[in-house]
PDB file of C-alpha atoms in Angstrom:
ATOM      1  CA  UNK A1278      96.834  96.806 134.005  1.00  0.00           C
ATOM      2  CA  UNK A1279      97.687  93.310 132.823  1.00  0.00           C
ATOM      3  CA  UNK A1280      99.656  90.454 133.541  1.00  0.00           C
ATOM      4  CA  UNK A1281     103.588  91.276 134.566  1.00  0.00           C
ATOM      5  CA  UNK A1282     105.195  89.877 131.220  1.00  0.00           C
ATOM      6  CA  UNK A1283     108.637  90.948 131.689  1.00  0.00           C
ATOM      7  CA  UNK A1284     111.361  92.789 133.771  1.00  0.00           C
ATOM      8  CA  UNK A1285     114.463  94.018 132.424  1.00  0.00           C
ATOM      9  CA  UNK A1286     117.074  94.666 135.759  1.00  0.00           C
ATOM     10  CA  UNK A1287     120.062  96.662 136.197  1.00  0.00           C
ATOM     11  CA  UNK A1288     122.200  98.036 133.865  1.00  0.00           C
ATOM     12  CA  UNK A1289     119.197  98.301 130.752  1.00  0.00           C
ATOM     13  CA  UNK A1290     118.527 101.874 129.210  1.00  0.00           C
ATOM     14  CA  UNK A1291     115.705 102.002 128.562  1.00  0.00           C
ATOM     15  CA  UNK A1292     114.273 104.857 125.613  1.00  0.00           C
ATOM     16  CA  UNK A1293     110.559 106.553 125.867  1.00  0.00           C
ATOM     17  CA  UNK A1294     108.974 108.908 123.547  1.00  0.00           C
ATOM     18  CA  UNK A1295     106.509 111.267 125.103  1.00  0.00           C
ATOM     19  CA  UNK A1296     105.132 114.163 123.064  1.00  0.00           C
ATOM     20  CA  UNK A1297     107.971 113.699 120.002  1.00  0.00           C
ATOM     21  CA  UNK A1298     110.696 114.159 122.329  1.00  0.00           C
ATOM     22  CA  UNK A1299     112.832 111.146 123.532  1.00  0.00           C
ATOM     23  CA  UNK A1300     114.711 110.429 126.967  1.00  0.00           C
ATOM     24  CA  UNK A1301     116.568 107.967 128.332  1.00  0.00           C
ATOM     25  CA  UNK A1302     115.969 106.140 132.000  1.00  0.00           C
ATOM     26  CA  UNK A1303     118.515 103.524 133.780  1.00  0.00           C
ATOM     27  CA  UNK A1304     115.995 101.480 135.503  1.00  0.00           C
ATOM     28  CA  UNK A1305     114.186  98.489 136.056  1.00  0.00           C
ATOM     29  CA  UNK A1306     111.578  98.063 133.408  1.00  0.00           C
ATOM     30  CA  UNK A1307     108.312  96.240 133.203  1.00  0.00           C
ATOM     31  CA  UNK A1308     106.412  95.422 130.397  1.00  0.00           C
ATOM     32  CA  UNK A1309     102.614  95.356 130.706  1.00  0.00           C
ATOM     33  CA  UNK A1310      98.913  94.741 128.615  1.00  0.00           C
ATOM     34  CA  UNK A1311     100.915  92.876 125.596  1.00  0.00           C
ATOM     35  CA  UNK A1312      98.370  94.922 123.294  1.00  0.00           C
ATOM     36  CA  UNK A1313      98.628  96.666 120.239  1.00  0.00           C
ATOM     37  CA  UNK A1314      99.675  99.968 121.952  1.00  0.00           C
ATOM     38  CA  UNK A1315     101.963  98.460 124.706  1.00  0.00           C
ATOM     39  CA  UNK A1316     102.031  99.799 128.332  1.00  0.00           C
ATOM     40  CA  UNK A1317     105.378 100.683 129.696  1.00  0.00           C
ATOM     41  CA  UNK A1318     105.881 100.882 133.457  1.00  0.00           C
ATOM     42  CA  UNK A1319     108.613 101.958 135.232  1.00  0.00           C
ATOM     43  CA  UNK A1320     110.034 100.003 138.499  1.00  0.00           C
ATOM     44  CA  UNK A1321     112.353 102.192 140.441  1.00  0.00           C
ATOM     45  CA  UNK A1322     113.474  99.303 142.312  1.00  0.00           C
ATOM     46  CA  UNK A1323     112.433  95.611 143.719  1.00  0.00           C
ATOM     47  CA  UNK A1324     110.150  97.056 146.890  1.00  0.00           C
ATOM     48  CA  UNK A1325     108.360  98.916 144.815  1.00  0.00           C
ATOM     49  CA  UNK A1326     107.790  96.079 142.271  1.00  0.00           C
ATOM     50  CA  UNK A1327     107.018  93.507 145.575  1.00  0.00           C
ATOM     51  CA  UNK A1328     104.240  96.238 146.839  1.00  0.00           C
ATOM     52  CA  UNK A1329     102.237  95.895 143.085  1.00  0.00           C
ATOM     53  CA  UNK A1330     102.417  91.872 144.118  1.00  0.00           C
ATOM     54  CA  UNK A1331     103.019  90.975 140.710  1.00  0.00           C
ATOM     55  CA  UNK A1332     105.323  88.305 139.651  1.00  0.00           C
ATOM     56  CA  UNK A1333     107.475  88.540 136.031  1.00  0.00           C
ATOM     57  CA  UNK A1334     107.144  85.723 133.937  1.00  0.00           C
ATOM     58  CA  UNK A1335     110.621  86.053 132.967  1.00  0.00           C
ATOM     59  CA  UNK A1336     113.452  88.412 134.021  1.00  0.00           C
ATOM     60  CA  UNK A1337     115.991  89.961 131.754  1.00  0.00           C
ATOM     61  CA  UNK A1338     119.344  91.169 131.969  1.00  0.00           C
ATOM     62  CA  UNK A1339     120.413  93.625 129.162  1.00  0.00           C
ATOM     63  CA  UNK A1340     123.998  94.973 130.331  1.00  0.00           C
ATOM     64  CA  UNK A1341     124.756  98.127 128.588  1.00  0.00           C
ATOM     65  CA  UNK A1342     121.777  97.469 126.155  1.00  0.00           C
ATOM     66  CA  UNK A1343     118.886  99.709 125.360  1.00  0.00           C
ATOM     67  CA  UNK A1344     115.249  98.828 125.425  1.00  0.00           C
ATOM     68  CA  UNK A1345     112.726 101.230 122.955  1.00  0.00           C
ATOM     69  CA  UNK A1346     109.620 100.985 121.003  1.00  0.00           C
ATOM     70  CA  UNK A1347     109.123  99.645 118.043  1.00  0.00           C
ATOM     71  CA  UNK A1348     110.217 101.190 114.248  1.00  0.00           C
ATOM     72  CA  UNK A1349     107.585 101.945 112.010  1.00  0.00           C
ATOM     73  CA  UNK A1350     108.037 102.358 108.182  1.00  0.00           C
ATOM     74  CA  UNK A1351     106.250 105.026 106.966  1.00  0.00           C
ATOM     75  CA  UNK A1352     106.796 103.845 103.323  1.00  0.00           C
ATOM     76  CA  UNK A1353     106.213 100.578 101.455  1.00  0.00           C
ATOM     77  CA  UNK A1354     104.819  98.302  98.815  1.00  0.00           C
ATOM     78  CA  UNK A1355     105.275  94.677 100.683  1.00  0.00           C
ATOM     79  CA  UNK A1356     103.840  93.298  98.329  1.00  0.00           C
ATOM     80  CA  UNK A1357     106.669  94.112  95.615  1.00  0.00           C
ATOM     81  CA  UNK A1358     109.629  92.397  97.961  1.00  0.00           C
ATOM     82  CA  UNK A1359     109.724  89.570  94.850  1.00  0.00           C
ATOM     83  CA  UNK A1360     110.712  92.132  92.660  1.00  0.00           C
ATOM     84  CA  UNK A1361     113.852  93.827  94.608  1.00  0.00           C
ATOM     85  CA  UNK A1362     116.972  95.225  92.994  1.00  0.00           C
ATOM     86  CA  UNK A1363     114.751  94.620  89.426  1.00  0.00           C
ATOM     87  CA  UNK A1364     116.564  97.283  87.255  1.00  0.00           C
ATOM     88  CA  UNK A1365     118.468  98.818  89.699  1.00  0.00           C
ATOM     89  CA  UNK A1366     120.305 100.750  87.343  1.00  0.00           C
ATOM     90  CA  UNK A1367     117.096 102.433  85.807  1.00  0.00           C
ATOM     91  CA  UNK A1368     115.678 106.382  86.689  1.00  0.00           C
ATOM     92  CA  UNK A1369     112.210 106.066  87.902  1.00  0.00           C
ATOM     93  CA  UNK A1370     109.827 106.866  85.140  1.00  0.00           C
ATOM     94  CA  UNK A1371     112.028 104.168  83.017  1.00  0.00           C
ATOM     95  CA  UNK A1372     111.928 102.219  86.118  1.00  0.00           C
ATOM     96  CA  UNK A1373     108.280 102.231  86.736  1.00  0.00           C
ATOM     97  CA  UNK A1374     107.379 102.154  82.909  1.00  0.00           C
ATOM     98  CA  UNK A1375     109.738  99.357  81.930  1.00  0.00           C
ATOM     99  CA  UNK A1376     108.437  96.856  85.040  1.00  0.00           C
ATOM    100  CA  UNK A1377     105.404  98.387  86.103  1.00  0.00           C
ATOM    101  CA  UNK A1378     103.276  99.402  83.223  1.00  0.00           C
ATOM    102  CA  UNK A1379     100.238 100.587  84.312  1.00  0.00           C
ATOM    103  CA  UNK A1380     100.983 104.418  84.424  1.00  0.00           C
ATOM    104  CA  UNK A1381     102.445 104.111  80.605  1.00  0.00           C
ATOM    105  CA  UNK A1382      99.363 102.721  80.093  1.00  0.00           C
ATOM    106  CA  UNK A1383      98.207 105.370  80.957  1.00  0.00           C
ATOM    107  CA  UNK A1384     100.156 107.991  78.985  1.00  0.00           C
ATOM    108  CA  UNK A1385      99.043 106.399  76.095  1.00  0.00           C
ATOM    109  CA  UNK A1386      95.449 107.310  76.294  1.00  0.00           C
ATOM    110  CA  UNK A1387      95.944 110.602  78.602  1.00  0.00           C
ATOM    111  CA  UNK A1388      99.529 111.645  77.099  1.00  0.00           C
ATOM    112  CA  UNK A1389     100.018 110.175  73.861  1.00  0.00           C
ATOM    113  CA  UNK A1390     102.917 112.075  72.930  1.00  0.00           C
ATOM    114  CA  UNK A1391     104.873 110.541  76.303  1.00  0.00           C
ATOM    115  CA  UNK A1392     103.813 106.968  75.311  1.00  0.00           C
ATOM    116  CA  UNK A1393     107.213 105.779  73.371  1.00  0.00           C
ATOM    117  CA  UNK A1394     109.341 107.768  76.001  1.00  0.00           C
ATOM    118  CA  UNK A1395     109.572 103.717  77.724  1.00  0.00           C
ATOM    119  CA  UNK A1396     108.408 101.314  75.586  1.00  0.00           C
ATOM    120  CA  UNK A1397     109.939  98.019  76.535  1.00  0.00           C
ATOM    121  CA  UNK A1398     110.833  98.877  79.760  1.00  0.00           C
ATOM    122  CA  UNK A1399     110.272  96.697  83.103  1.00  0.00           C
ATOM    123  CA  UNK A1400     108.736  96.956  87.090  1.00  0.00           C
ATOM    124  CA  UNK A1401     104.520  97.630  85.870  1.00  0.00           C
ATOM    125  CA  UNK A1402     104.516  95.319  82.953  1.00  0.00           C
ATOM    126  CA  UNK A1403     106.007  92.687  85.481  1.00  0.00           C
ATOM    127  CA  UNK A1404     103.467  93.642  87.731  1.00  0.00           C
ATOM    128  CA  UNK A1405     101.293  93.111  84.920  1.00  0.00           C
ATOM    129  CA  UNK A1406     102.345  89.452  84.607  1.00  0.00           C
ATOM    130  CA  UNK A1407     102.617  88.137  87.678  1.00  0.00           C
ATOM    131  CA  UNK A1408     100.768  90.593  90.225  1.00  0.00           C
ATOM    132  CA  UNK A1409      97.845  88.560  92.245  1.00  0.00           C
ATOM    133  CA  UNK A1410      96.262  87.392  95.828  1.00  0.00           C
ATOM    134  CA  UNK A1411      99.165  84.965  96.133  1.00  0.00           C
ATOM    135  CA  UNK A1412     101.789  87.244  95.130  1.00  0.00           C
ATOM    136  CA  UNK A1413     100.787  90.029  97.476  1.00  0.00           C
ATOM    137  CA  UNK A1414     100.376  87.370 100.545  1.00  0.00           C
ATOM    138  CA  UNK A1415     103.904  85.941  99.652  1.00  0.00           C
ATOM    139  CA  UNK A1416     105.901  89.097  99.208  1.00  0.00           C
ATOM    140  CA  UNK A1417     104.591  90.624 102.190  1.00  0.00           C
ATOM    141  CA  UNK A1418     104.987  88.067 104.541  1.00  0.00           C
ATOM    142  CA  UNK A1419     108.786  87.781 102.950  1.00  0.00           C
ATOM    143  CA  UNK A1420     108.929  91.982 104.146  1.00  0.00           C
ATOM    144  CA  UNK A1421     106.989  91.560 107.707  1.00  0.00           C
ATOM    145  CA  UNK A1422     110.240  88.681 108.468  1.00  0.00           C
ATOM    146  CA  UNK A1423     112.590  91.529 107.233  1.00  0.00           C
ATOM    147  CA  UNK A1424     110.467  94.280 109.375  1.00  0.00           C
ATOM    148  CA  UNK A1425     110.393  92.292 112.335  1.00  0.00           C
ATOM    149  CA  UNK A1426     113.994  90.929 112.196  1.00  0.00           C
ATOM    150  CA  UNK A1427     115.208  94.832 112.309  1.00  0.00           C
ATOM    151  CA  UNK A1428     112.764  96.329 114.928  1.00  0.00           C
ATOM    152  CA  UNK A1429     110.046  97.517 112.898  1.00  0.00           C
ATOM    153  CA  UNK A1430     106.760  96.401 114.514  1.00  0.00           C
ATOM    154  CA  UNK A1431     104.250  98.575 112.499  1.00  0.00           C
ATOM    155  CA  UNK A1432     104.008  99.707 108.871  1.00  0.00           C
ATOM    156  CA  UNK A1433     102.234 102.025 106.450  1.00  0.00           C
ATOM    157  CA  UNK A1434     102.005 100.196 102.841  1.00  0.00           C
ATOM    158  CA  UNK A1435      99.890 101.112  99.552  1.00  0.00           C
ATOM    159  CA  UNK A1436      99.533  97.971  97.274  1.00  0.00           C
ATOM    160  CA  UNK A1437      97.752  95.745  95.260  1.00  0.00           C
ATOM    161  CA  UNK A1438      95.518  93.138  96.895  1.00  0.00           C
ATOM    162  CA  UNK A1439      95.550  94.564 100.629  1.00  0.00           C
ATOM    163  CA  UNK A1440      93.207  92.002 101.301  1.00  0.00           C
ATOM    164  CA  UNK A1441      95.957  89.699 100.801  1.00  0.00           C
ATOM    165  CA  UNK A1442      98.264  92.054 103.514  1.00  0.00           C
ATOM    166  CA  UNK A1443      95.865  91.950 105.738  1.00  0.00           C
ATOM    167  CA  UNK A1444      95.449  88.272 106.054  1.00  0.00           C
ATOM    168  CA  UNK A1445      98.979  87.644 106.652  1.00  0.00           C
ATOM    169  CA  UNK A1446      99.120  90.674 109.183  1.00  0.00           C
ATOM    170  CA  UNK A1447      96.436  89.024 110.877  1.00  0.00           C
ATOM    171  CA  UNK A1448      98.873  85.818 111.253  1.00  0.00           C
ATOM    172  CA  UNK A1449     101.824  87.558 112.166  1.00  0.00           C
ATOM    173  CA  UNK A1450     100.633  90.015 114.819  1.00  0.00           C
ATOM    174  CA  UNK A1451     102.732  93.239 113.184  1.00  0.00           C
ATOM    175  CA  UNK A1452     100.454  96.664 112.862  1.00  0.00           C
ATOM    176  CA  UNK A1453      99.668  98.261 109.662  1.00  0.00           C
ATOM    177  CA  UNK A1454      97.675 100.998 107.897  1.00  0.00           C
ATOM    178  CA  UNK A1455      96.825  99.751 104.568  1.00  0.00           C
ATOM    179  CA  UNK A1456      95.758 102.239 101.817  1.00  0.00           C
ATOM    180  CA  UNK A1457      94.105 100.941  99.277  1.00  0.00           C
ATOM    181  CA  UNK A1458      95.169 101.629  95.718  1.00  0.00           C
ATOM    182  CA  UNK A1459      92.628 103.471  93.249  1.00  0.00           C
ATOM    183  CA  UNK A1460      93.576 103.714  89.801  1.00  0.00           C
ATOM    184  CA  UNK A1461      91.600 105.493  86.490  1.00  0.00           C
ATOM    185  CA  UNK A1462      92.568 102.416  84.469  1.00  0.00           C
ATOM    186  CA  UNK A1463      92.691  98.258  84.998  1.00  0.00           C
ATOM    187  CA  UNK A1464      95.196  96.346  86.588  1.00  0.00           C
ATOM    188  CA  UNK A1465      94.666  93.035  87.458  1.00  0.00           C
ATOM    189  CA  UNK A1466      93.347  94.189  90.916  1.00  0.00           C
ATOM    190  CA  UNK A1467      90.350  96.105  89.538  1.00  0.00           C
ATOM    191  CA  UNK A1468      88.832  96.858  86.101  1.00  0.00           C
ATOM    192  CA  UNK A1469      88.708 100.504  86.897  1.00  0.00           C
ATOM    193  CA  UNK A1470      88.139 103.650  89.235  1.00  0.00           C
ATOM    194  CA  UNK A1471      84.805 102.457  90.089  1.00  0.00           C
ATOM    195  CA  UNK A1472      85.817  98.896  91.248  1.00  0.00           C
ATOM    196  CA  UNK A1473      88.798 100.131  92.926  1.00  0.00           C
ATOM    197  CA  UNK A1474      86.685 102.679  95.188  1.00  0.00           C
ATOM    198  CA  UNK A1475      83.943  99.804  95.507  1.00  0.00           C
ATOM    199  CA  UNK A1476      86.899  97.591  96.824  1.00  0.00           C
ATOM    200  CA  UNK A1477      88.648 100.450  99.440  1.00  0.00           C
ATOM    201  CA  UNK A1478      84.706 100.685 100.636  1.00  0.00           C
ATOM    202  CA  UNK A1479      84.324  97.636 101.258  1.00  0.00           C
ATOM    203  CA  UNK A1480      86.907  97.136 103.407  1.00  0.00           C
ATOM    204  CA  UNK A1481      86.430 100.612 105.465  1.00  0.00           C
ATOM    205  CA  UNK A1482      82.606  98.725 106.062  1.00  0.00           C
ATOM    206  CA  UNK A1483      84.139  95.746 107.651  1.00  0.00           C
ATOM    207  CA  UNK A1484      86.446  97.932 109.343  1.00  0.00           C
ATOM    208  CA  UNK A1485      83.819 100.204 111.113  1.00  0.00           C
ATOM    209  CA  UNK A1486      81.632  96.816 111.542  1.00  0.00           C
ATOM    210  CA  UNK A1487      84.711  95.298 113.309  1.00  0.00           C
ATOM    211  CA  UNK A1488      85.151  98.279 116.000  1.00  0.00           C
ATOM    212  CA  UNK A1489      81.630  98.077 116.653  1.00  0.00           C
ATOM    213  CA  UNK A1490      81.282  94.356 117.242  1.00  0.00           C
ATOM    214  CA  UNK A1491      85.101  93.269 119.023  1.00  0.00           C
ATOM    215  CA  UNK A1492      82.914  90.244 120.438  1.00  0.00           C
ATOM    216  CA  UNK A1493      82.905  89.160 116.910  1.00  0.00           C
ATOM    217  CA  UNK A1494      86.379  87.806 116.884  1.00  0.00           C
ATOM    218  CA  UNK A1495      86.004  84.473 115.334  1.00  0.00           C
ATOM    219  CA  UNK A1496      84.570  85.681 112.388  1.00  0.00           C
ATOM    220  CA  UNK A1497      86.566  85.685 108.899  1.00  0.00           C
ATOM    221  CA  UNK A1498      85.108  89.050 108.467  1.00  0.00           C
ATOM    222  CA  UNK A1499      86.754  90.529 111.310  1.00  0.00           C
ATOM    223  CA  UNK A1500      89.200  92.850 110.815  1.00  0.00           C
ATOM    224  CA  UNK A1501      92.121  93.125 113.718  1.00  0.00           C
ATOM    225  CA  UNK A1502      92.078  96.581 115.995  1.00  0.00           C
ATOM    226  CA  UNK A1503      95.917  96.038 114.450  1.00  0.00           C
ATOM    227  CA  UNK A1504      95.042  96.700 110.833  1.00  0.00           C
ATOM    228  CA  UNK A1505      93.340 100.075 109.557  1.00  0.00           C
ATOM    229  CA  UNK A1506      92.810 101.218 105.821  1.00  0.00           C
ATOM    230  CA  UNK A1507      93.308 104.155 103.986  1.00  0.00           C
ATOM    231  CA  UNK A1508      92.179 105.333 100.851  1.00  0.00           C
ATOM    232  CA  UNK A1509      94.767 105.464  98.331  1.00  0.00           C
ATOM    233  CA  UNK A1510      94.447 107.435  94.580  1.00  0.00           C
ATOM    234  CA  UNK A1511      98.279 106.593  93.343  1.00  0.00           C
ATOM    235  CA  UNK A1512      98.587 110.327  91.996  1.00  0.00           C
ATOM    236  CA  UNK A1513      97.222 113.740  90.190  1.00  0.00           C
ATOM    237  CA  UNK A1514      98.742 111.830  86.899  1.00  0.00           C
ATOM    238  CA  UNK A1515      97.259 108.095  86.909  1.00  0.00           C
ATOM    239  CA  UNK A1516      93.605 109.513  88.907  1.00  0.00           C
ATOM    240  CA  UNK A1517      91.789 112.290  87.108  1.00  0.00           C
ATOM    241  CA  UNK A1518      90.518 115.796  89.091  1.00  0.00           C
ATOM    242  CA  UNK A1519      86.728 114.373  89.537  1.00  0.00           C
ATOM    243  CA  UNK A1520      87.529 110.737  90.512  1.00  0.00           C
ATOM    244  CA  UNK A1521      90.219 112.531  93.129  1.00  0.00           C
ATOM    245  CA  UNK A1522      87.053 114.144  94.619  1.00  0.00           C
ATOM    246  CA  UNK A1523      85.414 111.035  94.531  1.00  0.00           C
ATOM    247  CA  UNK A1524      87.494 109.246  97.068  1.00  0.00           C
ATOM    248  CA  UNK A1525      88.126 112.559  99.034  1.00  0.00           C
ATOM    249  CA  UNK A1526      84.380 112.205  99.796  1.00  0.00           C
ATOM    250  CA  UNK A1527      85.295 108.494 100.959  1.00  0.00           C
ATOM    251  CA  UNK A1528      88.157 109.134 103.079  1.00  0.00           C
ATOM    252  CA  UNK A1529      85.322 112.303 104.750  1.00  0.00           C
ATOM    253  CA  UNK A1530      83.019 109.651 105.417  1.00  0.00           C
ATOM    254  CA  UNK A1531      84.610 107.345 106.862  1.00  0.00           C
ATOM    255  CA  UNK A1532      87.390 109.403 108.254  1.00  0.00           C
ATOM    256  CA  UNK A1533      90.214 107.897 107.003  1.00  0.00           C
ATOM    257  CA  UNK A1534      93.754 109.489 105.867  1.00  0.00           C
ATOM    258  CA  UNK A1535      94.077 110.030 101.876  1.00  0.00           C
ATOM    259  CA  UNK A1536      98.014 109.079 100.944  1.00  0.00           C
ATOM    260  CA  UNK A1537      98.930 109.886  97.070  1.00  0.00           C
ATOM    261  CA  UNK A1538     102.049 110.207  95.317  1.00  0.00           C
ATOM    262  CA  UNK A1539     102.015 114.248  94.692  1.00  0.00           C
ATOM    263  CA  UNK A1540     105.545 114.559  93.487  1.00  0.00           C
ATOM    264  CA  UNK A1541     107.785 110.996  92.373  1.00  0.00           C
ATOM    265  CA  UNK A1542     109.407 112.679  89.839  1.00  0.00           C
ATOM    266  CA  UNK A1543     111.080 115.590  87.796  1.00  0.00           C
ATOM    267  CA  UNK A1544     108.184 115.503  85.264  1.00  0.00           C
ATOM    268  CA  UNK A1545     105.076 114.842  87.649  1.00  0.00           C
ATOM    269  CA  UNK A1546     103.988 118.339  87.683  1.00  0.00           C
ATOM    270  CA  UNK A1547     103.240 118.334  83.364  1.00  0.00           C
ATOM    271  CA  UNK A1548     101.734 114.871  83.596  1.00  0.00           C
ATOM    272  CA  UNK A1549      99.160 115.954  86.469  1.00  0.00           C
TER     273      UNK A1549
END
């Protein structure tokens, strides 16, 4: 174990999860190996904390507070915080095809007779415009002060530039699975399916190079044991049936999860 950080006394609740169930202890509370994973350690009272001869750095008292692990968001595109409550008022295809563009871009090659459905419409073509290294960096820094500010101390995200993410995770200490986006057409991330998958590889590389060298630190190649990648085809209707295959056989090699949008919405199923 490491270094005592903290001891919350008296009246603190204090909420574990162990094997997806939850309880809830009245106790003193230690806080141990400040680590990605952290190490919580129960003090039943002051004898038994004087027997481990350890010494808190700082002592805590939470009256009628609770103590618990942190959130995790399971959902998000960080880097798109710049673009929040942007047509609002929209459905989603309009949504997506108004600002986003690139799956209407899409339709117009694959599904030519959906191609006017949304023509001057908004989030991808904004994306379009303005999506970049810097953009990615600034808008998810913007959501990790959000994240952090409401408890959330780890998140899943799929977007553009995750090399970007993962330099500002790196800075900020938060934990995140990054899935990198692969796409059957350009964006101004990659020309196409090949230099998308040629991107998400060479990131899993450095990843798998990073766990086997931790000495290796100081490097700017070094990926943090905080950060892990995913591969990330955005759906059946934007990534065709072989190129799906394609980075199956990546996520197999390098045994990484495979998130895709299967269902977003009410017409999915015909574009796919």
């Amino acid at each position: 174990m490491g270094k005592l950080l903290m001891l919350v006394k008296q009246e603190s609740w204090v909420l574990f999860m162990s094997n997806c169930s939850f309880f809830l202890k009245k106790n003193f509370f230690s806080l141990e190996n400040f680590t990605p994973l952290f190490t919580f350690d129960v003090i039943s009272n002051w004898v038994e904390l004087k027997k481990k001869k350890k010494s808190p750095k700082e002592t805590f008292h939470f009256e009628n507070q609770m103590l618990l692990p942190g959130f995790i968001n399971g959902h998000t595109h960080a880097g798109m915080t710049h673009m929040r409550g942007m047509a609002e008022d929209m459905k989603t295809p309009e949504w997506l095809a108004s600002h986003v563009l690139f799956l209407w871009l899409f339709l117009f090659f694959k599904k030519k007779q959906l191609n006017l459905m949304f023509k001057k419409k908004k989030i991808w073509p904004t994306e379009a415009r303005f999506v970049g290294h810097d953009f990615t960096y600034d808008g998810t820094e913007l959501a990790i002060a959000e994240m952090i500010k409401g408890g959330t101390t780890c998140f899943f995200d799929m977007y553009f530039f995750p090399e970007a993410a993962r330099e500002i995770i790196d800075k900020t200490g938060i934990r995140a699975m990054l899935a990198v986006p692969l796409l059957d057409f350009p964006t101004n991330y990659a020309s196409g399916f090949d230099e998308y998958l040629e991107k998400a590889t060479a990131l899993l590389k450095l990843k798998k190079e990073s766990v086997k060298n931790p000495n290796q630190k100081s490097s700017s190649k070094y990926i943090s044991e905080r950060i892990s990648f995913a591969v990330g085809p955005h759906a059946p209707y934007t990534v065709s049936d072989d190129n799906l295959v394609k980075a199956y056989k990546v996520a197999q090699e390098f045994q990484v999860f495979l998130p895709f949008f299967l269902f977003l919405f009410s017409f999915s199923l015909f574009l796919s």
